[in-house]
mmCIF file of C-alpha atoms in Angstrom:
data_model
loop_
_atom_site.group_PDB
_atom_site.id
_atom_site.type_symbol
_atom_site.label_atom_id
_atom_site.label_comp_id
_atom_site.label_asym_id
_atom_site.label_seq_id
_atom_site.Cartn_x
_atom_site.Cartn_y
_atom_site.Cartn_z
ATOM 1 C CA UNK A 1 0.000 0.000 0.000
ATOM 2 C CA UNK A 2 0.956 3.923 -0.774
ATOM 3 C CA UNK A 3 2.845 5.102 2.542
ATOM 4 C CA UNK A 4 4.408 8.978 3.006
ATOM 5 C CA UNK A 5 6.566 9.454 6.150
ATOM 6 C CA UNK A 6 8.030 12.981 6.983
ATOM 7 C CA UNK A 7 10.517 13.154 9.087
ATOM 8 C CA UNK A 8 12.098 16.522 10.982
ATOM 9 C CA UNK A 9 14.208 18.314 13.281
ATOM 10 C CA UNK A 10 11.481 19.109 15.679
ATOM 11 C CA UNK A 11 12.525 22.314 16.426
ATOM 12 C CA UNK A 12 14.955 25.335 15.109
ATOM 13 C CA UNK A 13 15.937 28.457 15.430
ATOM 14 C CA UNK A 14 15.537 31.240 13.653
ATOM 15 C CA UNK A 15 18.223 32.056 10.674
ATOM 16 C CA UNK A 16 18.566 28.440 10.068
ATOM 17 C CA UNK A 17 18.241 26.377 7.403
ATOM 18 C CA UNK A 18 15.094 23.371 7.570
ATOM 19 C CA UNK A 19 15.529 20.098 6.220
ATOM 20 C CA UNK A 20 13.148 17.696 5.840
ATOM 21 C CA UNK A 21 12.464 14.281 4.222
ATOM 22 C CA UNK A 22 9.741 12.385 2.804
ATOM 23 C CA UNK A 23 10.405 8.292 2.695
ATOM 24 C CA UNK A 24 7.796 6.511 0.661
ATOM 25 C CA UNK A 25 6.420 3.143 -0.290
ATOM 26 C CA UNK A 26 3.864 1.787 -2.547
ATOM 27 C CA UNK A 27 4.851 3.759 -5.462
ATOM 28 C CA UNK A 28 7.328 4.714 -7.759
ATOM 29 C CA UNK A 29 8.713 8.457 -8.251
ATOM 30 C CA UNK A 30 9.677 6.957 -11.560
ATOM 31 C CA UNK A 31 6.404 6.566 -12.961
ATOM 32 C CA UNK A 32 5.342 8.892 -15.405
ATOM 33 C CA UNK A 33 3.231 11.680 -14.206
ATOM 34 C CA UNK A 34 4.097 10.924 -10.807
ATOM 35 C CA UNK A 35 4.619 13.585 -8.401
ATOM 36 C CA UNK A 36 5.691 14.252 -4.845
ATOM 37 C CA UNK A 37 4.761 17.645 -3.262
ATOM 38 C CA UNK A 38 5.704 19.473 0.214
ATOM 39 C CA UNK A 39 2.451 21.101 2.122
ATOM 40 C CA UNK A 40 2.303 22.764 5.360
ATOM 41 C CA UNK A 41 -0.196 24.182 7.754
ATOM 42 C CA UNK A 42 0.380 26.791 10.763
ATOM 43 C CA UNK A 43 -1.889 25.479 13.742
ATOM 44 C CA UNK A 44 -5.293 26.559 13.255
ATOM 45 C CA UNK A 45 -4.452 27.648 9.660
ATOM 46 C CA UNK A 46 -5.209 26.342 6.078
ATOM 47 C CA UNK A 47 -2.274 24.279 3.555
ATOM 48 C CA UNK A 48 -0.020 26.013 1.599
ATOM 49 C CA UNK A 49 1.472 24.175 -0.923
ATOM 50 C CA UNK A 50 5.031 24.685 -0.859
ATOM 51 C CA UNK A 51 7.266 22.637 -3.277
ATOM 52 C CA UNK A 52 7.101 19.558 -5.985
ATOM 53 C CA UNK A 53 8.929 17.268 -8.201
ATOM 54 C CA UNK A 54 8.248 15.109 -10.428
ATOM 55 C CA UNK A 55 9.072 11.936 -11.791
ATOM 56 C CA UNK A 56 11.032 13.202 -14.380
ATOM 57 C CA UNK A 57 13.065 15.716 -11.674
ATOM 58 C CA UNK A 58 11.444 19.383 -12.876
ATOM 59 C CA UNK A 59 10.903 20.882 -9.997
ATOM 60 C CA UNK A 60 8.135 23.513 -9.146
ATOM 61 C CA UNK A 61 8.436 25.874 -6.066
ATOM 62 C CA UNK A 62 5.568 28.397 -4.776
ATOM 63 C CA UNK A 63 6.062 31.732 -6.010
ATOM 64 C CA UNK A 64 5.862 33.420 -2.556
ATOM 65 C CA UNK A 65 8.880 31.168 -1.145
ATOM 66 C CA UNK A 66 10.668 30.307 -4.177
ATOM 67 C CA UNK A 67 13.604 31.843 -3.220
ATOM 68 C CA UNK A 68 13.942 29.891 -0.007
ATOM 69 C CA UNK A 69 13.272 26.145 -1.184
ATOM 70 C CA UNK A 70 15.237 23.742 -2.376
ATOM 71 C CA UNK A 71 13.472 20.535 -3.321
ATOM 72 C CA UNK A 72 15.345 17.542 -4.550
ATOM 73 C CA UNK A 73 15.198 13.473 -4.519
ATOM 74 C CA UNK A 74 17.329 10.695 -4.150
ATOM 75 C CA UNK A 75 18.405 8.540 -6.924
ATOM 76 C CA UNK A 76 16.428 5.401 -5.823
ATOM 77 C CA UNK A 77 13.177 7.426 -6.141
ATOM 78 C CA UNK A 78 12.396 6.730 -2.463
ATOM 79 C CA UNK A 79 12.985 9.716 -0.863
ATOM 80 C CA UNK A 80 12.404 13.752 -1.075
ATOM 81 C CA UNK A 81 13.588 16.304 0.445
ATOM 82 C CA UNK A 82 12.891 19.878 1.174
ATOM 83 C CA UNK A 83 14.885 22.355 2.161
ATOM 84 C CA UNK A 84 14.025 26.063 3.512
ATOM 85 C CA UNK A 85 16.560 28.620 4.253
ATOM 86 C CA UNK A 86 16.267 31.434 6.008
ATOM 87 C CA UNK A 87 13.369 30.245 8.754
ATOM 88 C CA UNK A 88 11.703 32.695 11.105
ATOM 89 C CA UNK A 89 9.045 31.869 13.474
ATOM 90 C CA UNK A 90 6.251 32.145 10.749
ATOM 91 C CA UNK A 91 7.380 29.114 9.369
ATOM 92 C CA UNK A 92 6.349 27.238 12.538
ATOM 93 C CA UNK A 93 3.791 24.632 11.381
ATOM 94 C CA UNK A 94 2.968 20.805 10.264
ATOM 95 C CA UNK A 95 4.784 19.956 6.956
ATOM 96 C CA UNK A 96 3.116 17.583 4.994
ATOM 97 C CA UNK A 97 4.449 15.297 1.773
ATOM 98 C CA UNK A 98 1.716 14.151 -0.620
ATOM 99 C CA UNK A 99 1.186 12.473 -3.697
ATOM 100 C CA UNK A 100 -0.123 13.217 -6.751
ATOM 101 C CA UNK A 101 -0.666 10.145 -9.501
ATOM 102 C CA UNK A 102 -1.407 12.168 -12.304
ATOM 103 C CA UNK A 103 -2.688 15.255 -11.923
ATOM 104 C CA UNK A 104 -2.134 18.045 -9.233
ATOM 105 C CA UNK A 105 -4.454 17.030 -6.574
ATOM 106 C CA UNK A 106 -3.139 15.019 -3.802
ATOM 107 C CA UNK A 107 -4.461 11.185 -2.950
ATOM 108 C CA UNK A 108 -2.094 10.004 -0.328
ATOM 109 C CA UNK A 109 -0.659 12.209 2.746
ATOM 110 C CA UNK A 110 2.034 11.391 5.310
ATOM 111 C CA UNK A 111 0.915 11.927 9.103
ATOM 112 C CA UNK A 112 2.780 15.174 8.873
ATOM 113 C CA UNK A 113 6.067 16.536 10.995
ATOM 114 C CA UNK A 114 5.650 19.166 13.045
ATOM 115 C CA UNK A 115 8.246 22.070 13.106
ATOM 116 C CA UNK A 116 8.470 24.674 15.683
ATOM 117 C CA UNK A 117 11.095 27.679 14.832
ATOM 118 C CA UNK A 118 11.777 29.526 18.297
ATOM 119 C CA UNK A 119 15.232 30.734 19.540
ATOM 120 C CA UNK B 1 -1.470 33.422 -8.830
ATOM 121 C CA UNK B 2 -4.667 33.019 -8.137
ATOM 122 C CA UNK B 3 -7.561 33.285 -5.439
ATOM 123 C CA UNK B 4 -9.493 30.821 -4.377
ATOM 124 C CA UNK B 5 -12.208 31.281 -1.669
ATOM 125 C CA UNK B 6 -14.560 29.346 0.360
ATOM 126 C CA UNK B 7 -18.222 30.449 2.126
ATOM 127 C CA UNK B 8 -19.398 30.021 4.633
ATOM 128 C CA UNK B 9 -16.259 29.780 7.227
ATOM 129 C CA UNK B 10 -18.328 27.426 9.097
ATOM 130 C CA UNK B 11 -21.811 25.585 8.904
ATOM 131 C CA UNK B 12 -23.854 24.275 11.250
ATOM 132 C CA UNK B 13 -26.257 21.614 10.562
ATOM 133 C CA UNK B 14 -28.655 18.479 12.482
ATOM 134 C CA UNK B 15 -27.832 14.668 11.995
ATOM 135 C CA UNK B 16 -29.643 13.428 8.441
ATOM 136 C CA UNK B 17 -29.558 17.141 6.781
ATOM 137 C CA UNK B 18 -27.926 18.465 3.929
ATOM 138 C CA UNK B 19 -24.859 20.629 4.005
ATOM 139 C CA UNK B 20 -23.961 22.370 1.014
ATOM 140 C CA UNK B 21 -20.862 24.638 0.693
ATOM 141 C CA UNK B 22 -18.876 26.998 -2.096
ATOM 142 C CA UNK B 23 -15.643 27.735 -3.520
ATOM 143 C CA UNK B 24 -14.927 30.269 -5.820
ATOM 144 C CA UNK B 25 -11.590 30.408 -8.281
ATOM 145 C CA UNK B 26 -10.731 34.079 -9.452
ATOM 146 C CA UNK B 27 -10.143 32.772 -12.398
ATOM 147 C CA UNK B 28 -11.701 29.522 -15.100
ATOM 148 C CA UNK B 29 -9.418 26.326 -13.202
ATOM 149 C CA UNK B 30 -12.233 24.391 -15.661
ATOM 150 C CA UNK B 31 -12.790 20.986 -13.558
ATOM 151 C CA UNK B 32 -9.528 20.371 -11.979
ATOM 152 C CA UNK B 33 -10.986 21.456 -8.525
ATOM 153 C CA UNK B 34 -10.464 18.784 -5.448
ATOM 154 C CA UNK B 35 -11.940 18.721 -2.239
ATOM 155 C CA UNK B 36 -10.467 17.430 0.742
ATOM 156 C CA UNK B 37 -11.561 16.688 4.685
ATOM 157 C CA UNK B 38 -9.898 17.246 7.817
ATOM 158 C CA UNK B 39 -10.876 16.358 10.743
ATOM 159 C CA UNK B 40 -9.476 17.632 14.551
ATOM 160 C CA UNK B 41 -5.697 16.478 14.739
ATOM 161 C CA UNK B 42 -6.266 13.874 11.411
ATOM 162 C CA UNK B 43 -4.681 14.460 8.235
ATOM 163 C CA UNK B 44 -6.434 15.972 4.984
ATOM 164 C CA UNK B 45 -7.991 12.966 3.393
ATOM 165 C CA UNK B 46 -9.025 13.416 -0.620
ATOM 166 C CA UNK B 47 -12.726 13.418 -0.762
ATOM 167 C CA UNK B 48 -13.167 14.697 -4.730
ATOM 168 C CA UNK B 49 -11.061 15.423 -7.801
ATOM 169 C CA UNK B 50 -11.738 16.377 -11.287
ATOM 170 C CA UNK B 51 -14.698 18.715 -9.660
ATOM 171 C CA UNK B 52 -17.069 15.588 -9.526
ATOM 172 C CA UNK B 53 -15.162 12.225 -9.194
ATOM 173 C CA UNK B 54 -15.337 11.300 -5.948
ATOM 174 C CA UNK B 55 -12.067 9.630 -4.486
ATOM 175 C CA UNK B 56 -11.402 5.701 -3.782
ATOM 176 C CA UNK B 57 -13.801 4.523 -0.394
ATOM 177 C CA UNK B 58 -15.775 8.136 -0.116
ATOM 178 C CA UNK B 59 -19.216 7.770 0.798
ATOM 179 C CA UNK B 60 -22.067 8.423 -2.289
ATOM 180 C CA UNK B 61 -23.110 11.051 0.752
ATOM 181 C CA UNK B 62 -20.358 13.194 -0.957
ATOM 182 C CA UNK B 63 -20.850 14.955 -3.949
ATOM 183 C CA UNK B 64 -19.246 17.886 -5.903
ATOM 184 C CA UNK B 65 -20.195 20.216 -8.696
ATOM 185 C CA UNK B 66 -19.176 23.097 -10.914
ATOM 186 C CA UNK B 67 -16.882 24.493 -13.399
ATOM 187 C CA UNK B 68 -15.187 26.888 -14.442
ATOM 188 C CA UNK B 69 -14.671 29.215 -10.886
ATOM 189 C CA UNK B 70 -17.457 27.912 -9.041
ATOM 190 C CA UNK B 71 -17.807 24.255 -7.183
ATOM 191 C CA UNK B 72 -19.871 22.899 -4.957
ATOM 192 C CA UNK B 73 -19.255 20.488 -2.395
ATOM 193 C CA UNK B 74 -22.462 18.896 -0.994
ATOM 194 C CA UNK B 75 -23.109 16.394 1.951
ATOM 195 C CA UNK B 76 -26.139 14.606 2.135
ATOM 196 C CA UNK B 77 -27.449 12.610 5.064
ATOM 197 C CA UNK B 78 -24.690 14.402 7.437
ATOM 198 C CA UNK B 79 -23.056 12.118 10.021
ATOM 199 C CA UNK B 80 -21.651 12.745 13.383
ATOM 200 C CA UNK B 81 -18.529 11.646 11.865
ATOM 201 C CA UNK B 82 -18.790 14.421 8.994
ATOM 202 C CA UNK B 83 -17.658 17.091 12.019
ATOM 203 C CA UNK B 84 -14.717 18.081 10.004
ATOM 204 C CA UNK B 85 -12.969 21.598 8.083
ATOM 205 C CA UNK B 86 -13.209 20.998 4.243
ATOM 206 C CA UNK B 87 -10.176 22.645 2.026
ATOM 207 C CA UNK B 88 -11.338 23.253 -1.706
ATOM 208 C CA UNK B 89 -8.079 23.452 -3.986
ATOM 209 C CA UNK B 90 -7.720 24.453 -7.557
ATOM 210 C CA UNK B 91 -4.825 22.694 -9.295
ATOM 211 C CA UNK B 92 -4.560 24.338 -12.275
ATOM 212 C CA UNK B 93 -2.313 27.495 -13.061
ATOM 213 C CA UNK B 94 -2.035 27.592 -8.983
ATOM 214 C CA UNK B 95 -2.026 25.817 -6.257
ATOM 215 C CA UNK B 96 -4.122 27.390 -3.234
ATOM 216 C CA UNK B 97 -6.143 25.844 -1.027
ATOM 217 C CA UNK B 98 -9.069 27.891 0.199
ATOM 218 C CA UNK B 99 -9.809 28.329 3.849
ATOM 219 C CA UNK B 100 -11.350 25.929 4.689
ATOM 220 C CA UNK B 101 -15.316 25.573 5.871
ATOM 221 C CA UNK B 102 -15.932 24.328 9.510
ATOM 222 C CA UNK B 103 -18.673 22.035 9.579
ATOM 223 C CA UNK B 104 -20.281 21.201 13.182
ATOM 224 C CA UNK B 105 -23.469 19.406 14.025
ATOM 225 C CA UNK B 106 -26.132 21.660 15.961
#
C-alpha cells in the first residue's frame, strides 16, 4: 500500500536552514506523471502548498517562497527532500508530503512533521 | 497566482440534513478542482477530484459540482462523523487551497 513518512528536526531556530524528508512506499517516483509535493499548515491555519517534483526531476516551487526552497530526490526514487533557508518563526507549522498520480491534486498524505522555529 | 475562496467559514447543521458549501476560483481552473476533509488532529484525506469524481472509499453522501470558478461540495445525510474543516483546492495554473469551511453538528 501507498505510505508517506516525513521526518524533521522538531525544532529550530531562527536564521537556520530546515531540512526535511519524505520516505515513501507503494509507489514509484519513476512513474510517469508521478509527483511528490511538500504542504504545510500553521496550527489553526489552512495548507499552503510549498514545493514539488516530479518523476522526471522538474521541480516547481511556490512563487511566494521560491527563493527559499530547495526541493530535490534521491536517486532510488524513495525519498524527497525539502529544504528552507532562512526560517523565522512564521514558518512554525505541520509539513506535509503528498502524492499526486497524475494530476495536481493530492491522494495520499504522510501523518505530517511538526516544526516549531523559536530561539 | 490566483484566489481561491470558500463560504461560509463554518456551517452548522442536524444529523440526516444536507450541508452544502462553495468555492470560488478568481479565475476559469475548468474541472480540476479537489476537495479534501480534515478532521481535529487527522490528516487531509481526498474526498473529490476532477470537480465531480469522488475519491477511492468516499461515501455516495459526498458529492461535488461546478466548473469553471465555481464548485460545490455537498453532503447529504450528514453524520456525526462528517464534524470536520473541508479545504477546496484548484490545481490548475495555482495551487491554493481555500480556507477551509468548519462544519459542526447543531
Amino acid at each position: 500500500q501507498v505510505t508517506l513518512k516525513e521526518s524533521g528536526p522538531g525544532m529550530l531556530q531562527p536564521s537556520k536552514t530546515l531540512s526535511l524528508t519524505c520516505s515513501f512506499s507503494g509507489f514509484s517516483l519513476s512513474t510517469s506523471g508521478m509527483v511528490v509535493s511538500w504542504i504545510r499548515q500553521p496550527s489553526g491555519k489552512s495548507l499552503e502548498w510549498l514545493a514539488a517534483i516530479d518523476w522526471d526531476g522538474d521541480k516547481y516551487y511556490n512563487p511566494s517562497l521560491k527563493s527559499r526552497l530547495t526541493v530535490s530526490k534521491d536517486t532510488s526514487n524513495t525519498q524527497v527532500f525539502l529544504k528552507i533557508t532562512s526560517v523565522d518563526i512564521a514558518d512554525t507549522a505541520t509539513y506535509y508530503c503528498a502524492r499526486s498520480p497524475n494530476d495536481w491534486y493530492f491522494d495520499f498524505w504522510g501523518p505530517g512533521t511538526m516544526v516549531t522555529v523559536s530561539s | 497566482t490566483g484566489v481561491t475562496t470558500q463560504s461560509p467559514a463554518s456551517l452548522s447543521f442536524s444529523l440526516g440534513e444536507t450541508a452544502t458549501m462553495t468555492c470560488r476560483a478568481s479565475e476559469s481552473v475548468g474541472s480540476y478542482l479537489a476537495w479534501y476533509q480534515q478532521k481535529t488532529g487527522q490528516v487531509p484525506r481526498l474526498l473529490i477530484h476532477t470537480a465531480s469524481t469522488r475519491a477511492s472509499g468516499v461515501p455516495a453522501r459526498f458529492s461535488g459540482s461546478g466548473s469553471g470558478t465555481d464548485f460545490t461540495l455537498t453532503i447529504s445525510s450528514l453524520e456525526s462523523e462528517d464534524v470536520a474543516i473541508y479545504y477546496c483546492q484548484p490545481y490548475k495554473n495555482w495551487l491554493t487551497f481555500g480556507s477551509g469551511t468548519k462544519l459542526e453538528i447543531k
